[in-house]
Tab-separated table of N, CA and C in Angstrom:
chain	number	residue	atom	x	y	z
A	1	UNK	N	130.636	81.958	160.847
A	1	UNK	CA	130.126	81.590	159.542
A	1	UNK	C	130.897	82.382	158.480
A	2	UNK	N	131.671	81.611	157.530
A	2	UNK	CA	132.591	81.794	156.755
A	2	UNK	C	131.229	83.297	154.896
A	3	UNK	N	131.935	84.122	154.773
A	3	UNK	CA	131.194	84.887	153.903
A	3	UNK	C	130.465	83.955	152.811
A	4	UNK	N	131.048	83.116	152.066
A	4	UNK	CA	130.670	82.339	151.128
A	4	UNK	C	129.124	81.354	151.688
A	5	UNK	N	129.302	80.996	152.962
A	5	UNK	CA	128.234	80.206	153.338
A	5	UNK	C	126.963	81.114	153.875
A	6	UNK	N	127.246	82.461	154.474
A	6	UNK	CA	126.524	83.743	154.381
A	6	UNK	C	125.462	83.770	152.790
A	7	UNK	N	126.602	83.715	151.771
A	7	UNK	CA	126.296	84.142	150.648
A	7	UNK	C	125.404	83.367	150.247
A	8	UNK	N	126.136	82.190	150.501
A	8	UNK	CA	125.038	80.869	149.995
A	8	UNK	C	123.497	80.816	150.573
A	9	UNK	N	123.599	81.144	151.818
A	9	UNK	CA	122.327	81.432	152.791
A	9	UNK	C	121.499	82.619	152.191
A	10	UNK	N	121.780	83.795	151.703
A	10	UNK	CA	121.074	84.525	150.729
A	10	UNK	C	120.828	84.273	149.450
A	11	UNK	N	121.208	83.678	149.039
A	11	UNK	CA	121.167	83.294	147.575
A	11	UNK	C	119.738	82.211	147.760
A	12	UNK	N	120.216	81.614	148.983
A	12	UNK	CA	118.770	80.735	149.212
A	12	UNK	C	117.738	81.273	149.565
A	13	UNK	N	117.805	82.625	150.417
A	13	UNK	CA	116.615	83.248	150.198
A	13	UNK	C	115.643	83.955	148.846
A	14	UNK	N	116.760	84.380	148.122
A	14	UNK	CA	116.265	85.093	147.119
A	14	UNK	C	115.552	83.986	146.366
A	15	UNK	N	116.345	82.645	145.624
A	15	UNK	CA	115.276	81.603	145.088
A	15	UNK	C	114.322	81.403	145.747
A	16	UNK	N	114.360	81.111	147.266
A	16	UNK	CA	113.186	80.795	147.732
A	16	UNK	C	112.085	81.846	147.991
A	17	UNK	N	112.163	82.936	148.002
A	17	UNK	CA	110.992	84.250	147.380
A	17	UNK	C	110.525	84.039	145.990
A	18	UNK	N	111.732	83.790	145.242
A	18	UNK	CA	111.222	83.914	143.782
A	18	UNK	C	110.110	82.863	143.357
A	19	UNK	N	110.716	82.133	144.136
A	19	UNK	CA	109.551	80.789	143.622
A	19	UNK	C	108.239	80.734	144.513
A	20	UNK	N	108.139	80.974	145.549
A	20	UNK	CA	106.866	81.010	146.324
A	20	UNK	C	106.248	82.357	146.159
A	21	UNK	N	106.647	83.259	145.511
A	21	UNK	CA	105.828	84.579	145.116
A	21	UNK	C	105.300	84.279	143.607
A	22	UNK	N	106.249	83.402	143.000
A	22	UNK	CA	105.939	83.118	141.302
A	22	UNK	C	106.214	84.256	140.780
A	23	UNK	N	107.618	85.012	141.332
A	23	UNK	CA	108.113	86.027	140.891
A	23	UNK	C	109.088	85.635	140.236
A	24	UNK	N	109.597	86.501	138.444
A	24	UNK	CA	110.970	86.087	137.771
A	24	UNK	C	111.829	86.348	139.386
A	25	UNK	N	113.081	85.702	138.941
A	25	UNK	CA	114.270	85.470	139.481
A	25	UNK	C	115.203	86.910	139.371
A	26	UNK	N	115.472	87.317	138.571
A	26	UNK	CA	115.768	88.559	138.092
A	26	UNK	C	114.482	89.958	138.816
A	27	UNK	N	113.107	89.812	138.810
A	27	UNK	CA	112.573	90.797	139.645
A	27	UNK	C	113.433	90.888	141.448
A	28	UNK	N	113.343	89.527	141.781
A	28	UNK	CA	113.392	89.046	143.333
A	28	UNK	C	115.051	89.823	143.658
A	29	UNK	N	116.086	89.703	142.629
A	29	UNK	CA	117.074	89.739	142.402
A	29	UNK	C	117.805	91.194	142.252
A	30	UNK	N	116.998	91.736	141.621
A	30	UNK	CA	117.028	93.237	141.672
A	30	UNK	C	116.366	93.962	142.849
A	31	UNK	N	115.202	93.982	144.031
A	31	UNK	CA	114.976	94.190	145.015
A	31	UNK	C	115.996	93.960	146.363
A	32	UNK	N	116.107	92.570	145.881
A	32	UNK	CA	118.055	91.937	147.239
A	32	UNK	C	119.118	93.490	146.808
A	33	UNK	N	119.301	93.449	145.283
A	33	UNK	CA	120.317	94.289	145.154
A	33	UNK	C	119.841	96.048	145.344
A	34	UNK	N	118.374	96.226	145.557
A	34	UNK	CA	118.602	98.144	146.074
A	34	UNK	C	118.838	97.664	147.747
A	35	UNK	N	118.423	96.208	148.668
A	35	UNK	CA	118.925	96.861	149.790
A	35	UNK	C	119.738	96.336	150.566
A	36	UNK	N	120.689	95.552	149.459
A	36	UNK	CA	122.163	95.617	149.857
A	36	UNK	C	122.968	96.734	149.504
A	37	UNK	N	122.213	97.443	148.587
A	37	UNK	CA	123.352	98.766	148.136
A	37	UNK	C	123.371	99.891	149.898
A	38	UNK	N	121.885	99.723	150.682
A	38	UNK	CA	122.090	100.103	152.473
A	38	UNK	C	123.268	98.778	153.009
A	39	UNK	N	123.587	98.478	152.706
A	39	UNK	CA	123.866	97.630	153.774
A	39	UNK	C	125.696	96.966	153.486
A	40	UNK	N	126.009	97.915	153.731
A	40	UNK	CA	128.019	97.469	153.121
A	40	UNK	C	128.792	96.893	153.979
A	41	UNK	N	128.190	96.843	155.263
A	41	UNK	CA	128.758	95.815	156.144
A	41	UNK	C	128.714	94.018	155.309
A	42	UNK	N	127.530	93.910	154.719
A	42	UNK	CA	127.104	92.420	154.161
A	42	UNK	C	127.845	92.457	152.705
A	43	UNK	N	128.720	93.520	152.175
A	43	UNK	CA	128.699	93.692	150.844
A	43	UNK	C	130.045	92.023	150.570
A	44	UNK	N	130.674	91.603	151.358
A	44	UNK	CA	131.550	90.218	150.900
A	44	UNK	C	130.454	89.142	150.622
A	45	UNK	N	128.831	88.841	151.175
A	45	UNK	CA	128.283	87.902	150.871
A	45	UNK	C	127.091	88.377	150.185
A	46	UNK	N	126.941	89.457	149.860
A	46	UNK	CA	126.386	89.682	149.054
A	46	UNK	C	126.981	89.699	147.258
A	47	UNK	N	128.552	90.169	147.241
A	47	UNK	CA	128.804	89.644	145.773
A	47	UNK	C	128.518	88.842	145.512
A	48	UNK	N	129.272	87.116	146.224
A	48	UNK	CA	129.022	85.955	146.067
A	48	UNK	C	127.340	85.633	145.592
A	49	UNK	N	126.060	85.953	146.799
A	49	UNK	CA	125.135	85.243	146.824
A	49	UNK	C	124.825	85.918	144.666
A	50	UNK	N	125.131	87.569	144.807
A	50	UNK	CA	124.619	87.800	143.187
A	50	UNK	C	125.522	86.934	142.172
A	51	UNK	N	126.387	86.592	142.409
A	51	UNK	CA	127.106	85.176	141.680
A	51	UNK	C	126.723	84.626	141.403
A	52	UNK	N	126.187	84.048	142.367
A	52	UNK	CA	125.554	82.242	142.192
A	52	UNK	C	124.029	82.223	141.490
A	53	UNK	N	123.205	83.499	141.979
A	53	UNK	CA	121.737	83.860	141.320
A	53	UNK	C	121.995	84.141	140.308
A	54	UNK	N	122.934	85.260	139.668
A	54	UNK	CA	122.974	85.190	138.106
A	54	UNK	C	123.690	84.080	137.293
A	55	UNK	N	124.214	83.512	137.920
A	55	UNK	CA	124.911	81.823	137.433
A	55	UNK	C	123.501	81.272	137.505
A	56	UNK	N	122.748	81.112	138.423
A	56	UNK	CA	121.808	80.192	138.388
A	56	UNK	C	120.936	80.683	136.964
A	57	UNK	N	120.378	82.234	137.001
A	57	UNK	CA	119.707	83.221	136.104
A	57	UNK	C	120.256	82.385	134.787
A	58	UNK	N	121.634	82.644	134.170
A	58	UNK	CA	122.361	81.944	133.201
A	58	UNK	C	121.912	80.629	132.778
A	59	UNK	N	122.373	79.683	133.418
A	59	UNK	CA	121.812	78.302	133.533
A	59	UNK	C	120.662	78.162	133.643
A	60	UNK	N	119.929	78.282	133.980
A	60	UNK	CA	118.710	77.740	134.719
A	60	UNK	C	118.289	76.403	133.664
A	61	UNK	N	117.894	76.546	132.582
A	61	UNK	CA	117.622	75.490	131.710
A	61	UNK	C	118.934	74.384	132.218
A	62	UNK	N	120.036	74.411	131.989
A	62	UNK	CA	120.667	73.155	131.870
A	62	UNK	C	120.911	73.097	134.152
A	63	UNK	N	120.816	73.632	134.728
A	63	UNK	CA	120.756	72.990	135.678
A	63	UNK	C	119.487	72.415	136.322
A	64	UNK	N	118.459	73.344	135.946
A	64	UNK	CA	117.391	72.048	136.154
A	64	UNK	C	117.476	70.966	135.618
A	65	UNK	N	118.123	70.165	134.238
A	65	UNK	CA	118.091	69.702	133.168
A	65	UNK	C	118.864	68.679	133.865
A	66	UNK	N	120.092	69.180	134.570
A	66	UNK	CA	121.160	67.778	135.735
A	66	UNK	C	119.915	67.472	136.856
A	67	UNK	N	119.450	68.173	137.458
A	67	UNK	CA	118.683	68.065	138.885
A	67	UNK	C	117.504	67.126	138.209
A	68	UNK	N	116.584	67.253	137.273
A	68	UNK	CA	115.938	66.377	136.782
A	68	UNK	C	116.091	65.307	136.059
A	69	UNK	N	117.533	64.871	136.093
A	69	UNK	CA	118.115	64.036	134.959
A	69	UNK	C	118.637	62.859	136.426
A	70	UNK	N	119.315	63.462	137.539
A	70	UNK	CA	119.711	62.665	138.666
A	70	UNK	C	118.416	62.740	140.201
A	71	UNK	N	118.164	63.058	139.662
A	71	UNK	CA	117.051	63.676	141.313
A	71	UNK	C	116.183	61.817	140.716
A	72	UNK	N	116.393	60.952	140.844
A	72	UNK	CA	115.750	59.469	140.476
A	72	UNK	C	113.989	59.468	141.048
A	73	UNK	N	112.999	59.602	140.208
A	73	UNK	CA	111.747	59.679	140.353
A	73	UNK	C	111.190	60.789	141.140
A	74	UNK	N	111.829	61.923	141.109
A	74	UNK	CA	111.400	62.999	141.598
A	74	UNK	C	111.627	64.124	140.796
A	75	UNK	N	110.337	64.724	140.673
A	75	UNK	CA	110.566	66.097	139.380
A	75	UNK	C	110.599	67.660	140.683
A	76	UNK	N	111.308	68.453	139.467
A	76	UNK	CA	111.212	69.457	140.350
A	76	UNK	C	109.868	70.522	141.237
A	77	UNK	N	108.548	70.114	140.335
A	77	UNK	CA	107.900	70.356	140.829
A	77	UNK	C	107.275	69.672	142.136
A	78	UNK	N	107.163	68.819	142.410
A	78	UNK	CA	107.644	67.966	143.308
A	78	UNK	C	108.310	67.954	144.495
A	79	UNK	N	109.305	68.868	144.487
A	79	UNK	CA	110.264	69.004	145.222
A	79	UNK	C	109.671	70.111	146.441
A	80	UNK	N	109.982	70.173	147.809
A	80	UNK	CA	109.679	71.446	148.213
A	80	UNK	C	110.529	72.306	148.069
A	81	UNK	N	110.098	73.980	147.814
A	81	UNK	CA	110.976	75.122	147.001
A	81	UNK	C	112.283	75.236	147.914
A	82	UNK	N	112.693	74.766	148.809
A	82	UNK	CA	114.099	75.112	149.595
A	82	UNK	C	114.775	74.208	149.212
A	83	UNK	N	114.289	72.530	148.696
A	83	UNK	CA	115.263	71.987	148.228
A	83	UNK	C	115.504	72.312	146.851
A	84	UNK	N	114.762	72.573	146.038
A	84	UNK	CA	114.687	72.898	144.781
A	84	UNK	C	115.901	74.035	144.379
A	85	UNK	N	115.566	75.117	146.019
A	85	UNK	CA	116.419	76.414	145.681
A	85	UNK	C	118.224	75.764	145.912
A	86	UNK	N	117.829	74.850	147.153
A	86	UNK	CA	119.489	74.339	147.051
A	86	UNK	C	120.096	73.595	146.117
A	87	UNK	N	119.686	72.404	145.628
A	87	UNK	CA	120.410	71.855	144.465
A	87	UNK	C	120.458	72.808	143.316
A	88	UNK	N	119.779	73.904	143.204
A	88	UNK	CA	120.349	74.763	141.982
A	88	UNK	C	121.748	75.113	142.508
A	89	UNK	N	121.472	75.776	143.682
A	89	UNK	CA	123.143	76.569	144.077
A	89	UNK	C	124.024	75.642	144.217
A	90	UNK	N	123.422	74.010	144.594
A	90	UNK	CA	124.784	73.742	144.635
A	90	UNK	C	125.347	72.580	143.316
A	91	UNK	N	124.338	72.536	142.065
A	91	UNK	CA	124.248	72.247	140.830
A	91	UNK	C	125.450	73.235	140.133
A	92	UNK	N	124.706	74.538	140.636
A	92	UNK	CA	125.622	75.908	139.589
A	92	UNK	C	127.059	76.178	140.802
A	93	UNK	N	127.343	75.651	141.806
A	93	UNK	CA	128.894	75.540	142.014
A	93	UNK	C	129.662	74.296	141.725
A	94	UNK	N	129.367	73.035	141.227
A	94	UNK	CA	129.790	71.969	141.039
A	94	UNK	C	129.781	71.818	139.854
A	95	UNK	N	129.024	72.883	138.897
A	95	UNK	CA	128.663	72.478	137.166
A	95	UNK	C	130.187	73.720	136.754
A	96	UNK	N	129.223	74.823	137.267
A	96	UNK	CA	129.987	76.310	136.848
A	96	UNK	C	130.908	76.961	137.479
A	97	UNK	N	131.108	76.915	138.562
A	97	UNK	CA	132.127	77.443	139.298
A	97	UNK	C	133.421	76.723	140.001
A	98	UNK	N	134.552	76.709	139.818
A	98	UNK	CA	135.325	76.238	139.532
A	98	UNK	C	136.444	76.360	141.197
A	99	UNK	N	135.997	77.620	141.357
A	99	UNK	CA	136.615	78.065	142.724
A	99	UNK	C	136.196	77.022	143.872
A	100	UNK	N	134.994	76.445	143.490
A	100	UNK	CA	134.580	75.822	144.999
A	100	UNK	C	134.853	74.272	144.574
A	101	UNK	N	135.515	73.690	145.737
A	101	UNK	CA	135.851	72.266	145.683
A	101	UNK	C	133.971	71.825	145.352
A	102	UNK	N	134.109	70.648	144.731
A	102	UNK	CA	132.754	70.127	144.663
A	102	UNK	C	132.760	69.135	146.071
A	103	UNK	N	133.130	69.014	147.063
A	103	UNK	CA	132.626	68.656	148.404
A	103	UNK	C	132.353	69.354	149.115
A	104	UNK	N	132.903	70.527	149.041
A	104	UNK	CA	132.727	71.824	150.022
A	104	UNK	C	130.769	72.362	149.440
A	105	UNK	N	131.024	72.020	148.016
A	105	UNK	CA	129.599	72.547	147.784
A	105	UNK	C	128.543	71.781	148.098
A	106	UNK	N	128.934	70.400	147.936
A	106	UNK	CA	128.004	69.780	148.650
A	106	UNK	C	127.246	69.382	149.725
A	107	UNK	N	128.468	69.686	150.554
A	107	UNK	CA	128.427	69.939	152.203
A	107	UNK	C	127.832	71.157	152.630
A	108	UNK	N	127.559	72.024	151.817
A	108	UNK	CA	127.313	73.321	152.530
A	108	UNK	C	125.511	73.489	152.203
A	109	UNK	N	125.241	72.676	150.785
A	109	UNK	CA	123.913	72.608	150.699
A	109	UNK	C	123.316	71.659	151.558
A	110	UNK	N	123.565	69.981	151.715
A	110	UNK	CA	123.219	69.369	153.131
A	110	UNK	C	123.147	70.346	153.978
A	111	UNK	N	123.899	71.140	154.292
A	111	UNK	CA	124.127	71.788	156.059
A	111	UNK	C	122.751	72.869	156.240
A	112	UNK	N	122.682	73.249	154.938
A	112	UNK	CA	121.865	74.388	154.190
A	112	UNK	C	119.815	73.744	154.774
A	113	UNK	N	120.220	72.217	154.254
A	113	UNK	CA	119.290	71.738	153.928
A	113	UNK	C	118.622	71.169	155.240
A	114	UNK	N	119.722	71.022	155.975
A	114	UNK	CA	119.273	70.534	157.623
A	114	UNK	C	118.398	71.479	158.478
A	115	UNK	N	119.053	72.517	158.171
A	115	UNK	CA	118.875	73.791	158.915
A	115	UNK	C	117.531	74.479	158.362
A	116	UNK	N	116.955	74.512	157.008
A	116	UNK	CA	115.847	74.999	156.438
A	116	UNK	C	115.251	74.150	155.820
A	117	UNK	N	115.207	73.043	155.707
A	117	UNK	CA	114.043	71.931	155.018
A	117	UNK	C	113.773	71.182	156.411
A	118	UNK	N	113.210	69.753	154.962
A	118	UNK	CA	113.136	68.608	156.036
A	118	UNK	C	113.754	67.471	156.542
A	119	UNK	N	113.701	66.782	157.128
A	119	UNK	CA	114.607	65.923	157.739
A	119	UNK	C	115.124	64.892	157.231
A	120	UNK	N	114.101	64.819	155.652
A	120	UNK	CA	114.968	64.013	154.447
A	120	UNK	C	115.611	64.394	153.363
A	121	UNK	N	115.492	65.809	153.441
A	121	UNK	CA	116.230	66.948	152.651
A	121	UNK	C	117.956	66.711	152.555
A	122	UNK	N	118.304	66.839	153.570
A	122	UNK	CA	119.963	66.974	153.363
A	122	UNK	C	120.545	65.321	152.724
A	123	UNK	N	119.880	64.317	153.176
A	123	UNK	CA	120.713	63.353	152.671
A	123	UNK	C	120.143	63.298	151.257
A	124	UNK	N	118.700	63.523	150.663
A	124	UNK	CA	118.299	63.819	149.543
A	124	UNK	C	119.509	64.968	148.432
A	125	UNK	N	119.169	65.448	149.439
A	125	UNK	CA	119.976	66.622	148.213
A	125	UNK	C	121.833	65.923	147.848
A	126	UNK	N	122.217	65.500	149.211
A	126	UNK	CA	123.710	65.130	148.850
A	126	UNK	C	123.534	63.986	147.999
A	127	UNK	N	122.503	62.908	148.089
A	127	UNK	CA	122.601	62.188	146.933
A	127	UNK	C	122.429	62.803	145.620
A	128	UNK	N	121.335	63.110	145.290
A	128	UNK	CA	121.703	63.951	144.108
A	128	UNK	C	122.594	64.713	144.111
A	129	UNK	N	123.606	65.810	144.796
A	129	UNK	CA	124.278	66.348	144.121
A	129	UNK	C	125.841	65.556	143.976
A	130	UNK	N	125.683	64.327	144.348
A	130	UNK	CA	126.547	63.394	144.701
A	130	UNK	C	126.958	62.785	143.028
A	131	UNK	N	125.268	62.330	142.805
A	131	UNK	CA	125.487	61.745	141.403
A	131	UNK	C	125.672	62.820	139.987
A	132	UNK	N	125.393	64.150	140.545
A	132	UNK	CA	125.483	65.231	139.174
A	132	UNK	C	127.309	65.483	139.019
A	133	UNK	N	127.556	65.241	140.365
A	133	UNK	CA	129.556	65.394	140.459
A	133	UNK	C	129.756	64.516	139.674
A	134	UNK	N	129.445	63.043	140.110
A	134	UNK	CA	129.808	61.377	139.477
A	134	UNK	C	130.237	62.035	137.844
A	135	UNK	N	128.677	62.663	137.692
A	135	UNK	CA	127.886	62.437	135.791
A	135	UNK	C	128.479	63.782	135.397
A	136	UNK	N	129.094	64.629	136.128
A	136	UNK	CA	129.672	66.092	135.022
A	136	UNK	C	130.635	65.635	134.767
C-alpha cells in the first residue's frame, strides 16, 4: 500500500471521528497530530492525510457545495459518514490538488469505499465524483 493511499485511509479516519463524535474537524485533527508526533515511522502518510484534512478544513463550504450540487437527490446528511468523509477527500483532490491525476483520486475513494462502507457506496461515490471532474 502505496503512502498516499495510507494517507488517504487516515484522513478517512479522522473525518469519520469528527463527524460521529460531532467533534470540530480541527479538534479531531489536532489529537491525530500529538500522536503522530510518537509515531515517525507513519510520518510520509501522515503529512499527506494533514493535507488533505486541512484542504478539506479550508474548503469545506465549497466542497460540500460540489458534493451537494452532483450527489443527484441525495443530501449530505443523508449520506452515511464514511461516504460523506470520502467524497470530501476525493472532492478536495480533484477540486484542489493538482498533484493527483483526477482518476487516481477517484479510484482510490471507490477502493476506499468498498473496503469501509456499503456495497452501494463505491459505485455511488465514483458517480458523483465522476460528475464533479465532468463540472470543475
Amino acid at each position: 500500500m502505496s503512502a498516499r493511499t495510507k494517507a488517504r485511509k487516515r484522513a478517512l479516519d479522522i473525518l469519520f471521528q469528527s463527524d460521529v463524535r460531532g467533534e470540530a474537524l480541527s479538534t479531531t485533527l489536532a489529537a491525530e497530530a500529538k500522536r503522530a508526533v510518537n509515531e515517525p515511522a507513519r510520518e510520509a502518510s501522515w503529512l499527506y492525510a494533514r493535507d488533505i484534512v486541512d484542504g478539506i478544513i479550508d474548503n469545506r463550504e465549497a466542497i460540500d457545495e460540489q458534493i451537494t450540487t452532483f450527489a443527484k437527490d441525495w443530501s449530505l446528511a443523508r449520506m452515511p459518514a464514511v461516504d460523506r468523509a470520502l467524497l470530501r477527500i476525493g472532492v478536495w483532490e480533484i477540486v484542489y490538488n493538482d498533484e493527483v491525476p483526477t482518476g487516481v483520486a477517484i479510484d482510490e475513494a471507490v477502493e476506499l469505499a468498498k473496503e469501509f462502507s456499503t456495497d452501494e457506496s463505491g459505485s455511488f461515490i465514483h458517480g458523483v465524483l465522476a460528475r464533479i471532474a465532468r463540472g470543475s
